Coordinates of C-alpha atoms in Angstrom, one line a residue:
X1 CA -0.1 0.0 0.0
X2 CA 2.9 2.5 0.9
X3 CA 4.3 1.5 -2.5
X4 CA 1.2 2.5 -4.4
X5 CA 1.3 5.9 -2.4
X6 CA 5.0 6.5 -3.3
X7 CA 4.2 5.7 -7.0
X8 CA 1.0 8.0 -6.9
X9 CA 3.5 10.7 -5.5
X10 CA 5.8 10.1 -8.3
X11 CA 3.4 10.1 -11.5
X12 CA 3.1 13.0 -13.1
X13 CA 0.4 12.2 -15.4
X14 CA -2.5 14.5 -15.4
X15 CA -0.7 17.7 -15.1
X16 CA -1.0 19.1 -18.4
X17 CA -4.8 18.7 -17.8
X18 CA -4.6 21.3 -14.9
X19 CA -2.6 23.5 -17.2
X20 CA -4.8 23.1 -20.0
X21 CA -7.6 24.1 -18.0
X22 CA -6.2 27.2 -16.6
X23 CA -5.0 28.2 -20.1
X24 CA -8.4 27.6 -21.6
X25 CA -10.0 29.8 -19.0
X26 CA -7.5 32.6 -20.1
X27 CA -7.8 32.0 -23.7
X28 CA -11.7 31.8 -23.2
X29 CA -11.5 35.4 -21.7
X30 CA -9.3 36.7 -24.0
X31 CA -11.5 35.3 -27.0
X32 CA -14.3 36.8 -25.4
X33 CA -12.6 40.2 -24.8
X34 CA -11.3 40.3 -28.6
X35 CA -14.9 39.4 -29.8
X36 CA -16.5 42.1 -27.7
X37 CA -13.6 44.7 -28.9
X38 CA -13.8 43.8 -32.3
X39 CA -17.7 43.9 -32.4
X40 CA -17.8 47.1 -31.0
X41 CA -15.1 48.7 -33.3
X42 CA -17.2 47.1 -36.1
X43 CA -20.6 48.7 -34.8
X44 CA -18.7 52.0 -34.6
X45 CA -17.5 52.1 -38.0
X46 CA -20.8 51.1 -39.2
X47 CA -22.4 54.0 -37.3
X48 CA -19.3 56.4 -38.2
X49 CA -20.2 55.5 -42.2
X50 CA -23.8 56.5 -41.5
X51 CA -23.0 59.7 -39.8
X52 CA -20.4 60.4 -42.8
X53 CA -23.1 59.4 -45.3
X54 CA -25.7 61.8 -44.0
X55 CA -23.2 64.6 -43.6
X56 CA -22.2 64.3 -47.4
X57 CA -25.9 63.7 -48.4
X58 CA -26.9 67.2 -46.5
X59 CA -23.7 68.6 -48.5
X60 CA -24.9 67.6 -51.7
X61 CA -28.3 68.5 -51.3
X62 CA -26.9 72.1 -50.3
X63 CA -24.7 72.1 -53.2
X64 CA -27.2 71.2 -55.6
X65 CA -29.7 73.9 -54.6
X66 CA -27.0 76.5 -54.9
X67 CA -26.3 75.1 -58.5
X68 CA -29.7 75.3 -59.1
X69 CA -30.0 78.6 -58.0
X70 CA -26.8 79.8 -60.4
X71 CA -28.4 77.8 -63.5
X72 CA -31.9 79.6 -63.0
X73 CA -30.1 82.8 -62.4
X74 CA -28.0 82.7 -65.6
X75 CA -31.3 81.8 -67.5
X76 CA -32.9 85.2 -66.3
X77 CA -29.8 86.8 -67.3
X78 CA -30.4 85.1 -71.0
X79 CA -34.1 86.4 -70.8
X80 CA -32.9 89.8 -70.1
X81 CA -30.4 89.4 -73.0
X82 CA -33.2 88.7 -75.3
X83 CA -35.4 91.4 -74.2
X84 CA -32.7 93.9 -75.0
X85 CA -32.1 92.1 -78.1
X86 CA -35.8 92.6 -79.3
X87 CA -36.1 96.4 -78.0
X88 CA -32.9 96.7 -80.3
X89 CA -35.1 95.6 -83.2
X90 CA -37.6 98.1 -82.4
X91 CA -35.3 101.2 -82.0
X92 CA -33.5 100.2 -85.2
X93 CA -36.9 99.6 -87.0
X94 CA -37.8 103.1 -86.1
X95 CA -34.4 104.4 -87.2
X96 CA -35.0 102.9 -90.4
X97 CA -38.6 104.3 -91.1
X98 CA -37.7 107.5 -90.2
X99 CA -34.7 107.8 -92.4
X100 CA -34.4 105.4 -95.2
X101 CA -38.4 105.0 -95.1
X102 CA -39.1 108.8 -95.1
X103 CA -36.7 109.1 -98.3
X104 CA -38.1 106.4 -99.9
X105 CA -41.7 108.1 -99.9
X106 CA -40.3 110.8 -101.9
X107 CA -37.7 108.9 -104.1
X108 CA -40.8 106.3 -105.3
X109 CA -41.9 108.9 -107.7
X110 CA -39.1 108.9 -109.7
X111 CA -39.4 107.1 -113.0
X112 CA -37.6 103.9 -113.4
X113 CA -36.2 103.5 -110.2
X114 CA -39.4 104.7 -108.2
X115 CA -41.0 101.1 -107.7
X116 CA -37.9 100.0 -106.0
X117 CA -38.4 102.4 -103.4
X118 CA -41.9 101.9 -103.0
X119 CA -40.8 98.5 -102.2
X120 CA -38.3 99.6 -99.6
X121 CA -40.8 101.8 -98.0
X122 CA -43.3 98.7 -97.7
X123 CA -41.1 96.6 -96.4
X124 CA -39.7 99.0 -93.4
X125 CA -43.5 99.9 -92.8
X126 CA -44.3 96.3 -92.6
X127 CA -41.1 95.4 -90.4
X128 CA -42.1 98.2 -88.0
X129 CA -45.4 96.9 -87.8
X130 CA -44.3 93.4 -86.9
X131 CA -41.9 94.2 -84.3
X132 CA -44.4 96.5 -82.5
X133 CA -46.5 93.7 -82.2
X134 CA -44.3 90.8 -81.3
X135 CA -42.1 92.7 -79.0
X136 CA -44.5 93.7 -76.3
X137 CA -45.9 90.2 -76.2
X138 CA -42.3 88.5 -76.0
X139 CA -41.2 90.8 -73.5
X140 CA -44.1 89.9 -71.1
X141 CA -43.5 86.2 -71.9
X142 CA -39.8 86.4 -70.9
X143 CA -40.8 88.3 -67.7
X144 CA -43.4 85.9 -66.5
X145 CA -40.6 83.0 -67.1
X146 CA -38.5 84.9 -65.1
X147 CA -41.0 85.2 -62.2
X148 CA -41.5 81.3 -62.8
X149 CA -37.9 80.7 -62.3
X150 CA -37.9 82.7 -59.3
X151 CA -40.7 80.7 -57.8
X152 CA -38.7 77.5 -58.5
X153 CA -35.7 79.1 -56.7
X154 CA -38.0 79.5 -53.6
X155 CA -39.2 76.1 -54.0
X156 CA -36.1 74.6 -54.1
X157 CA -34.6 76.6 -51.0
X158 CA -37.9 75.4 -49.0
X159 CA -37.5 71.8 -50.1
X160 CA -33.6 71.7 -48.9
X161 CA -34.3 73.1 -45.8
X162 CA -37.0 70.4 -45.0
X163 CA -34.4 67.7 -46.1
X164 CA -31.7 69.2 -43.8
X165 CA -33.7 68.2 -40.7
X166 CA -32.5 64.8 -40.3
X167 CA -34.3 61.9 -39.0
X168 CA -33.6 58.1 -38.9
X169 CA -37.1 57.2 -40.0
X170 CA -37.1 59.7 -42.9
X171 CA -33.6 59.8 -44.3
X172 CA -32.8 56.5 -46.2
X173 CA -29.0 57.1 -46.2
X174 CA -28.7 56.6 -42.2
X175 CA -30.7 53.2 -42.3
X176 CA -29.2 52.1 -45.3
X177 CA -25.7 52.2 -44.1
X178 CA -26.8 51.2 -40.4
X179 CA -29.9 50.1 -39.4
X180 CA -29.6 50.5 -35.8
X181 CA -28.4 53.9 -36.1
X182 CA -30.6 56.8 -34.3
X183 CA -30.5 60.5 -34.5
X184 CA -29.0 61.9 -31.5
X185 CA -30.9 63.8 -28.9
X186 CA -29.4 67.2 -29.5
X187 CA -30.3 67.0 -33.2
X188 CA -34.1 66.7 -32.9
X189 CA -35.5 67.2 -29.6
X190 CA -39.0 67.1 -30.8
X191 CA -39.4 63.6 -31.8
X192 CA -42.6 64.0 -33.8
X193 CA -41.1 67.0 -35.9
X194 CA -41.3 65.3 -39.2
X195 CA -45.2 65.1 -39.0
X196 CA -45.4 68.9 -38.7
X197 CA -45.7 71.4 -41.5
X198 CA -42.3 73.3 -42.5
X199 CA -42.7 76.4 -40.6
X200 CA -43.2 74.5 -37.2
X201 CA -39.7 73.2 -37.4
X202 CA -38.0 76.4 -36.9
X203 CA -39.5 76.6 -33.7
X204 CA -37.4 73.6 -32.7
X205 CA -34.7 76.2 -31.5
X206 CA -31.1 74.9 -30.0
X207 CA -31.1 71.8 -32.1
X208 CA -28.2 70.8 -34.4
X209 CA -30.8 70.4 -37.2
X210 CA -32.0 74.1 -36.8
X211 CA -28.4 75.1 -36.9
X212 CA -27.9 73.1 -40.1
X213 CA -31.0 74.8 -41.6
X214 CA -29.9 78.2 -40.2
X215 CA -26.6 77.8 -41.5
X216 CA -27.6 76.8 -45.1
X217 CA -30.1 80.0 -45.2
X218 CA -27.7 82.7 -43.6
X219 CA -25.4 82.4 -47.0
X220 CA -28.3 84.0 -49.0
X221 CA -28.4 87.6 -49.1
X222 CA -31.8 88.2 -47.5
X223 CA -31.3 85.0 -45.2
X224 CA -30.7 85.2 -41.2
X225 CA -27.6 86.4 -39.8
X226 CA -25.3 84.0 -38.5
X227 CA -25.5 85.6 -34.9
X228 CA -29.3 85.3 -34.8
X229 CA -31.0 83.1 -32.8
X230 CA -33.8 82.2 -35.0
X231 CA -34.3 82.0 -38.7
X232 CA -37.3 84.4 -38.2
X233 CA -40.7 84.0 -40.0
X234 CA -39.1 84.4 -43.5
X235 CA -36.1 82.2 -43.4
X236 CA -35.3 82.4 -47.0
X237 CA -35.9 86.4 -47.5
X238 CA -38.6 85.4 -50.1
X239 CA -41.0 88.3 -48.9
X240 CA -38.3 90.7 -49.1
X241 CA -37.2 89.8 -52.7
X242 CA -41.1 89.9 -53.7
X243 CA -41.2 93.4 -53.0
X244 CA -39.7 93.9 -56.5
X245 CA -42.9 92.9 -58.0
X246 CA -44.7 95.8 -56.0
X247 CA -44.2 99.3 -57.9
X248 CA -45.0 101.2 -54.8
X249 CA -42.3 99.5 -52.7
X250 CA -39.7 98.7 -55.3
X251 CA -37.6 101.8 -54.5
X252 CA -34.0 102.3 -55.6
X253 CA -33.4 104.3 -52.3
X254 CA -34.3 101.0 -50.4
X255 CA -30.9 99.2 -50.3
X256 CA -32.8 95.8 -50.3
X257 CA -34.4 96.9 -53.5
X258 CA -31.3 98.7 -55.1
X259 CA -28.7 95.6 -54.5
X260 CA -31.3 93.4 -56.6
X261 CA -31.8 96.0 -59.5
X262 CA -28.4 97.1 -60.0
X263 CA -26.6 93.8 -59.6
X264 CA -29.0 92.0 -62.1
X265 CA -29.1 95.1 -64.5
X266 CA -25.3 95.0 -64.4
X267 CA -25.0 91.4 -65.0
X268 CA -27.4 91.5 -68.0
X269 CA -25.9 94.5 -69.3
X270 CA -22.4 92.9 -69.4
X271 CA -23.3 90.1 -71.4
X272 CA -25.1 91.7 -74.2
X273 CA -24.2 90.9 -77.9
X274 CA -22.4 92.9 -79.9
X275 CA -25.0 93.7 -82.0
X276 CA -27.3 94.6 -79.1
X277 CA -24.8 96.5 -77.4
X278 CA -23.3 98.5 -80.3
X279 CA -24.6 96.9 -83.4
X280 CA -21.7 97.4 -86.3
X281 CA -23.5 97.1 -89.5
X282 CA -23.4 98.6 -93.2
X283 CA -23.7 102.5 -93.6
X284 CA -27.0 103.8 -93.8
X285 CA -29.0 100.5 -92.6
X286 CA -26.4 99.3 -89.9
X287 CA -26.7 100.4 -86.3
X288 CA -23.5 101.9 -85.9
X289 CA -21.3 103.4 -88.9
X290 CA -19.5 106.7 -89.4
X291 CA -19.3 108.6 -92.9
X292 CA -16.8 111.3 -93.5
X293 CA -16.9 113.7 -96.2
X294 CA -14.2 116.5 -97.4
X295 CA -15.7 119.6 -98.9
X296 CA -14.4 122.6 -100.3
X297 CA -14.9 124.5 -97.3
X298 CA -14.7 122.0 -94.7
X299 CA -15.1 118.7 -93.3
X300 CA -18.6 116.8 -92.5
X301 CA -18.8 113.7 -90.5
X302 CA -21.9 111.7 -90.0
X303 CA -22.0 109.5 -87.0
X304 CA -24.6 106.7 -86.6
X305 CA -24.3 105.2 -82.8
X306 CA -26.6 102.6 -81.0
X307 CA -27.1 101.5 -77.5
X308 CA -29.2 98.8 -75.6
X309 CA -29.3 98.5 -71.7
X310 CA -31.5 97.9 -68.8
X311 CA -31.3 101.2 -66.7
X312 CA -32.5 101.8 -63.1
X313 CA -34.3 104.8 -61.7
X314 CA -35.2 106.1 -58.3
X315 CA -38.7 106.9 -57.2
X316 CA -38.3 110.6 -58.0
X317 CA -37.5 110.2 -61.8
X318 CA -40.1 110.8 -63.9
X319 CA -43.3 109.3 -61.7
X320 CA -41.2 106.3 -60.9
X321 CA -40.3 104.3 -64.0
X322 CA -38.4 101.8 -61.9
X323 CA -36.0 99.8 -64.3
X324 CA -36.2 100.4 -68.1
X325 CA -35.4 98.4 -71.4
X326 CA -33.5 100.9 -73.3
X327 CA -32.6 100.8 -76.7
X328 CA -31.3 103.7 -79.0
X329 CA -30.0 104.6 -82.8
X330 CA -29.1 108.0 -82.8
X331 CA -27.6 109.9 -85.7
X332 CA -25.1 113.1 -85.1
X333 CA -23.7 115.5 -88.0
X334 CA -20.6 117.4 -87.5
X335 CA -18.5 119.7 -89.3
X336 CA -15.2 121.5 -88.8
X337 CA -13.3 124.0 -91.3
X338 CA -10.9 122.6 -93.7
X339 CA -10.0 118.8 -94.1
X340 CA -7.8 116.8 -92.3
X341 CA -7.1 119.4 -89.7
X342 CA -7.2 117.3 -86.6
X343 CA -6.3 120.3 -84.4
X344 CA -9.8 121.7 -85.0
X345 CA -12.6 120.9 -83.0
X346 CA -15.8 119.3 -84.3
X347 CA -19.2 121.3 -84.0
X348 CA -22.5 119.7 -83.9
X349 CA -24.9 120.9 -86.5
X350 CA -27.8 118.2 -86.6
X351 CA -28.9 115.3 -84.3
X352 CA -31.7 112.6 -84.5
X353 CA -32.5 110.3 -81.8
X354 CA -34.4 107.1 -82.4
X355 CA -35.3 105.6 -79.0
X356 CA -37.4 103.2 -77.6
X357 CA -37.9 102.1 -74.0
X358 CA -40.0 99.9 -71.9
X359 CA -40.9 100.5 -68.0
X360 CA -43.4 100.8 -65.4
X361 CA -45.0 103.8 -67.2
X362 CA -45.8 102.0 -70.6
X363 CA -42.4 103.0 -72.3
X364 CA -42.2 105.6 -75.0
X365 CA -40.6 106.1 -78.5
X366 CA -38.3 109.4 -78.3
X367 CA -37.4 110.9 -81.5
X368 CA -36.2 114.6 -80.9
X369 CA -34.5 115.8 -78.0
X370 CA -36.1 114.9 -74.4
X371 CA -39.7 114.8 -76.0
X372 CA -40.9 111.3 -75.4
X373 CA -43.7 110.5 -77.6
X374 CA -45.6 107.4 -78.8
X375 CA -46.0 105.0 -75.8
X376 CA -44.5 101.9 -76.3
X377 CA -45.3 99.3 -73.8
X378 CA -45.1 98.4 -69.9
X379 CA -42.4 96.5 -68.4
X380 CA -42.6 95.8 -64.5
X381 CA -38.8 95.6 -64.4
X382 CA -36.1 93.3 -62.7
X383 CA -37.9 90.2 -61.2
X384 CA -36.8 88.6 -57.8
X385 CA -34.0 86.3 -57.6
X386 CA -31.8 84.8 -55.2
X387 CA -28.3 85.9 -54.6
X388 CA -25.5 85.4 -52.3
X389 CA -23.9 87.4 -49.4
X390 CA -20.7 85.2 -48.5
X391 CA -18.8 86.5 -45.4
X392 CA -15.1 87.4 -45.0
X393 CA -15.3 88.6 -41.6
X394 CA -13.5 86.3 -39.3
X395 CA -13.1 83.5 -42.1
X396 CA -11.7 80.8 -39.8
X397 CA -15.0 81.0 -38.1
X398 CA -17.6 81.7 -40.7
X399 CA -15.7 79.3 -43.1
X400 CA -15.5 81.9 -46.0
X401 CA -19.5 81.8 -46.3
X402 CA -19.6 78.2 -46.7
X403 CA -22.6 76.4 -45.3
X404 CA -21.8 73.4 -42.8
X405 CA -24.1 70.7 -41.4
X406 CA -23.3 68.8 -38.6
X407 CA -24.8 65.1 -38.2
X408 CA -24.8 63.2 -34.7
X409 CA -25.9 59.7 -34.5
X410 CA -26.4 57.2 -31.7
X411 CA -26.6 53.2 -31.1
X412 CA -28.2 51.5 -28.3
X413 CA -25.4 49.7 -27.2
X414 CA -27.1 48.6 -23.6
X415 CA -26.0 51.5 -21.6
X416 CA -28.3 53.2 -19.2
X417 CA -30.4 55.1 -21.6
X418 CA -33.9 54.5 -19.9
X419 CA -36.4 51.3 -20.3
X420 CA -37.9 50.0 -23.0
X421 CA -41.3 51.1 -22.1
X422 CA -42.4 48.7 -19.5
X423 CA -40.3 50.2 -16.7
X424 CA -37.6 47.4 -17.0
X425 CA -34.2 48.1 -17.9
X426 CA -33.0 47.8 -21.3
X427 CA -31.2 44.6 -22.1
X428 CA -27.5 44.8 -22.5
X429 CA -25.9 44.4 -26.0
X430 CA -22.9 42.4 -25.9
X431 CA -22.5 38.9 -24.3
X432 CA -26.2 39.2 -23.6
X433 CA -26.4 35.3 -22.7
X434 CA -24.0 35.7 -19.8
X435 CA -25.8 38.0 -18.2
X436 CA -29.0 36.5 -18.5
X437 CA -28.2 32.9 -17.3
X438 CA -26.1 34.5 -14.2
X439 CA -23.1 33.0 -15.1
X440 CA -20.6 33.2 -12.1
X441 CA -22.7 36.1 -10.9
X442 CA -22.2 36.9 -7.0
X443 CA -19.5 34.6 -6.7
X444 CA -16.8 37.2 -5.4
X445 CA -15.6 37.5 -2.1
X446 CA -17.6 40.4 -1.0
X447 CA -14.3 42.1 -0.2
X448 CA -15.4 45.5 -2.0
X449 CA -18.9 45.2 -1.0
X450 CA -18.7 47.5 2.3
X451 CA -17.5 51.1 2.6
X452 CA -14.3 50.7 3.1
X453 CA -11.0 52.9 2.1
X454 CA -10.7 51.0 -1.1
X455 CA -14.4 51.5 -2.2
X456 CA -14.1 55.2 -0.9
X457 CA -17.4 54.6 1.0
X458 CA -19.5 53.3 -2.3
X459 CA -20.1 49.8 -2.3
X460 CA -19.9 47.8 -5.4
X461 CA -23.5 46.8 -5.2
X462 CA -24.8 50.7 -4.7
X463 CA -23.0 51.4 -8.0
X464 CA -24.5 48.7 -9.9
X465 CA -21.4 46.3 -10.1
X466 CA -21.4 42.7 -9.1
X467 CA -18.4 40.8 -8.8
X468 CA -17.0 38.0 -10.8
X469 CA -19.5 38.6 -13.7
X470 CA -17.8 37.3 -16.8
X471 CA -19.9 39.8 -19.1
X472 CA -18.3 42.8 -21.1
X473 CA -21.2 45.1 -21.3
X474 CA -21.7 49.0 -22.1
X475 CA -23.4 49.9 -18.7
X476 CA -20.3 52.2 -17.8
X477 CA -19.0 53.4 -21.2
X478 CA -17.6 56.9 -20.6
X479 CA -17.0 56.2 -16.7
X480 CA -18.9 55.5 -13.6
X481 CA -19.5 58.7 -11.9
X482 CA -18.5 61.1 -14.2
X483 CA -21.6 63.5 -14.8
X484 CA -20.9 63.9 -18.8
X485 CA -20.5 60.2 -19.0
X486 CA -23.8 59.8 -17.3
X487 CA -25.6 62.3 -20.0
X488 CA -23.8 60.6 -22.7
X489 CA -25.0 57.2 -21.9
X490 CA -28.5 58.5 -21.3
X491 CA -28.4 60.5 -24.7
X492 CA -26.5 57.8 -26.7
X493 CA -27.0 54.4 -25.4
X494 CA -23.4 54.0 -25.6
X495 CA -22.0 54.6 -28.7
X496 CA -22.2 57.9 -30.6
X497 CA -20.5 59.3 -34.2
X498 CA -20.5 62.6 -35.7
X499 CA -19.4 64.2 -39.0
X500 CA -19.5 67.4 -40.8
X501 CA -20.6 68.3 -44.4
X502 CA -20.0 71.2 -46.3
X503 CA -20.8 72.6 -49.7
X504 CA -17.9 74.6 -51.1
X505 CA -17.7 77.0 -54.1
X506 CA -14.6 75.9 -56.4
X507 CA -13.8 76.6 -59.7
X508 CA -10.5 75.0 -60.7
X509 CA -7.6 77.4 -61.0
X510 CA -9.7 80.1 -59.6
X511 CA -9.4 79.4 -55.8
X512 CA -9.6 83.4 -54.9
X513 CA -13.2 83.7 -56.5
X514 CA -15.8 84.9 -54.3
X515 CA -18.6 82.2 -53.9
X516 CA -21.8 83.4 -55.8
X517 CA -25.1 82.0 -57.0
X518 CA -24.1 82.8 -60.8
X519 CA -21.7 80.2 -61.3
X520 CA -22.8 76.4 -60.8
X521 CA -19.5 75.5 -59.4
X522 CA -20.8 74.4 -55.9
X523 CA -19.4 71.0 -54.7
X524 CA -19.7 68.9 -51.4
X525 CA -16.8 67.8 -49.2
X526 CA -16.5 66.3 -45.6
X527 CA -15.0 68.8 -43.3
X528 CA -13.2 68.6 -39.9
X529 CA -15.2 68.6 -36.9
X530 CA -12.8 71.1 -35.2
X531 CA -13.5 73.9 -37.3
X532 CA -17.4 73.7 -37.0
X533 CA -19.3 76.6 -36.2
X534 CA -21.7 75.1 -33.7
X535 CA -19.3 75.2 -30.9
X536 CA -22.2 74.8 -28.0
X537 CA -23.2 71.4 -29.2
X538 CA -19.6 70.7 -30.1
X539 CA -18.3 71.7 -26.7
X540 CA -21.0 69.0 -25.3
X541 CA -20.1 66.2 -27.6
X542 CA -16.5 66.7 -27.4
X543 CA -15.1 68.0 -24.0
X544 CA -11.4 68.2 -24.9
X545 CA -12.6 70.8 -27.8
X546 CA -13.9 73.1 -25.0
X547 CA -11.1 72.4 -22.8
X548 CA -8.5 73.4 -26.0
X549 CA -10.6 76.4 -26.4
X550 CA -10.1 77.6 -23.0
X551 CA -6.5 76.6 -23.1
X552 CA -5.4 78.5 -25.7
X553 CA -7.6 81.4 -25.2
X554 CA -10.0 80.7 -28.2
X555 CA -7.7 79.3 -30.8
X556 CA -8.9 75.7 -31.4
X557 CA -7.4 73.3 -33.4

């Protein structure tokens, strides 16, 4: 018997089993930890992708809206240019009728060539009647088209404003990327906002959604200021621009009205065709020509000039004509002694003015001096349009007028976010089975379950911690007692991701060009979070951002 005991003492078989059991436990813990961490990283990547996708989507919508404004503004300019061109036809037709046509009336009695002049006179008369009938209708049609384009601009702005209010149940880009993603509380505090009319959304102040919408509209010339707490009852400035259609309120002395009338008028005048602006052509029948004759006693010069432009007048000018489509074909005769004596000045001996205009007082034909005769047709003037007012004041903070949008998404990872609706705590997300089956629950020594110095007066049970529970959950993400961590768990459910999108104005090779709504070169980008404008929300979401601002006296990185 003693020999058997000695053999058992010397027997080393089975030692590997003990070592294997210990190692397997360590490996199991390591594997579960790796799976837990890996799964958490995967969920974070999906949530961040969803935030990036939504931020970029909103930036694309903003860029498309601005490009739409640019295309429609350019279409308006084309229409104004067409109006000036047809008005040039009228003034040129009046010129032909009063000169070539008048001469043909007398020359048609000449034998042999009389029928030719009679045909010329008839053709000119027919051309004058044609343009006089067509031009008023065409100008009115083009004016109504411009009004329709303006209404389309306002519709685009309103639709984009609504789209900037992110909601996981409405924005497919969020759930397609991450089905479990939720819009964070600071974005939309009114959970039912998507079910109310658009104006009611503006009352949800202090949210990131509201800030995104205001940031989109403050780039507009009549949009809200960046410093304004609200967007006001007219966030796009439509009511201000609409006053252009009211003759009594459309005053050049009003800065809001002057900027639109002068800007669009200058843009239209800048792109006139050569024939519209000056109109070179053959002698006698062209819009611009010059003729010089050397006589015995001196030199004669006949100059034919032309002009077509949009003019803007103050309310004190001739009963408030407002804006005017103006076209002129003028003749001036000058003489001077001798021939080729360039040091002698010309003297004007005769002038003829063939001018037409369309304005708020039914326009006119002007033929001699300042006498305006023969009413032409009315034109209400420059129609409303959307333009920009980019800011270069404090460009680092205001991003050179570029609109930004912040997206903050969260995901329920089992943190203390509240209950599931029946009063019970939400189930933990990871290794959920271990917690339900009470695996190794309450199997610890209880060493830290009393108010000892090690626990600093707080027991584990009071803090909700149970010893020896092999379960890696998100219940204490961000810290156990930190106030920020408690708020973070309540609002986010344990995980959060943020992203910033930006619509930028970029013409390749022209980086110094000021952003505007006349060139459709707006594009979308993702932007650094640290440079974002919403400091209040950003300071809550990232405490280090707030600390860095205090540390560097307001200079953030």
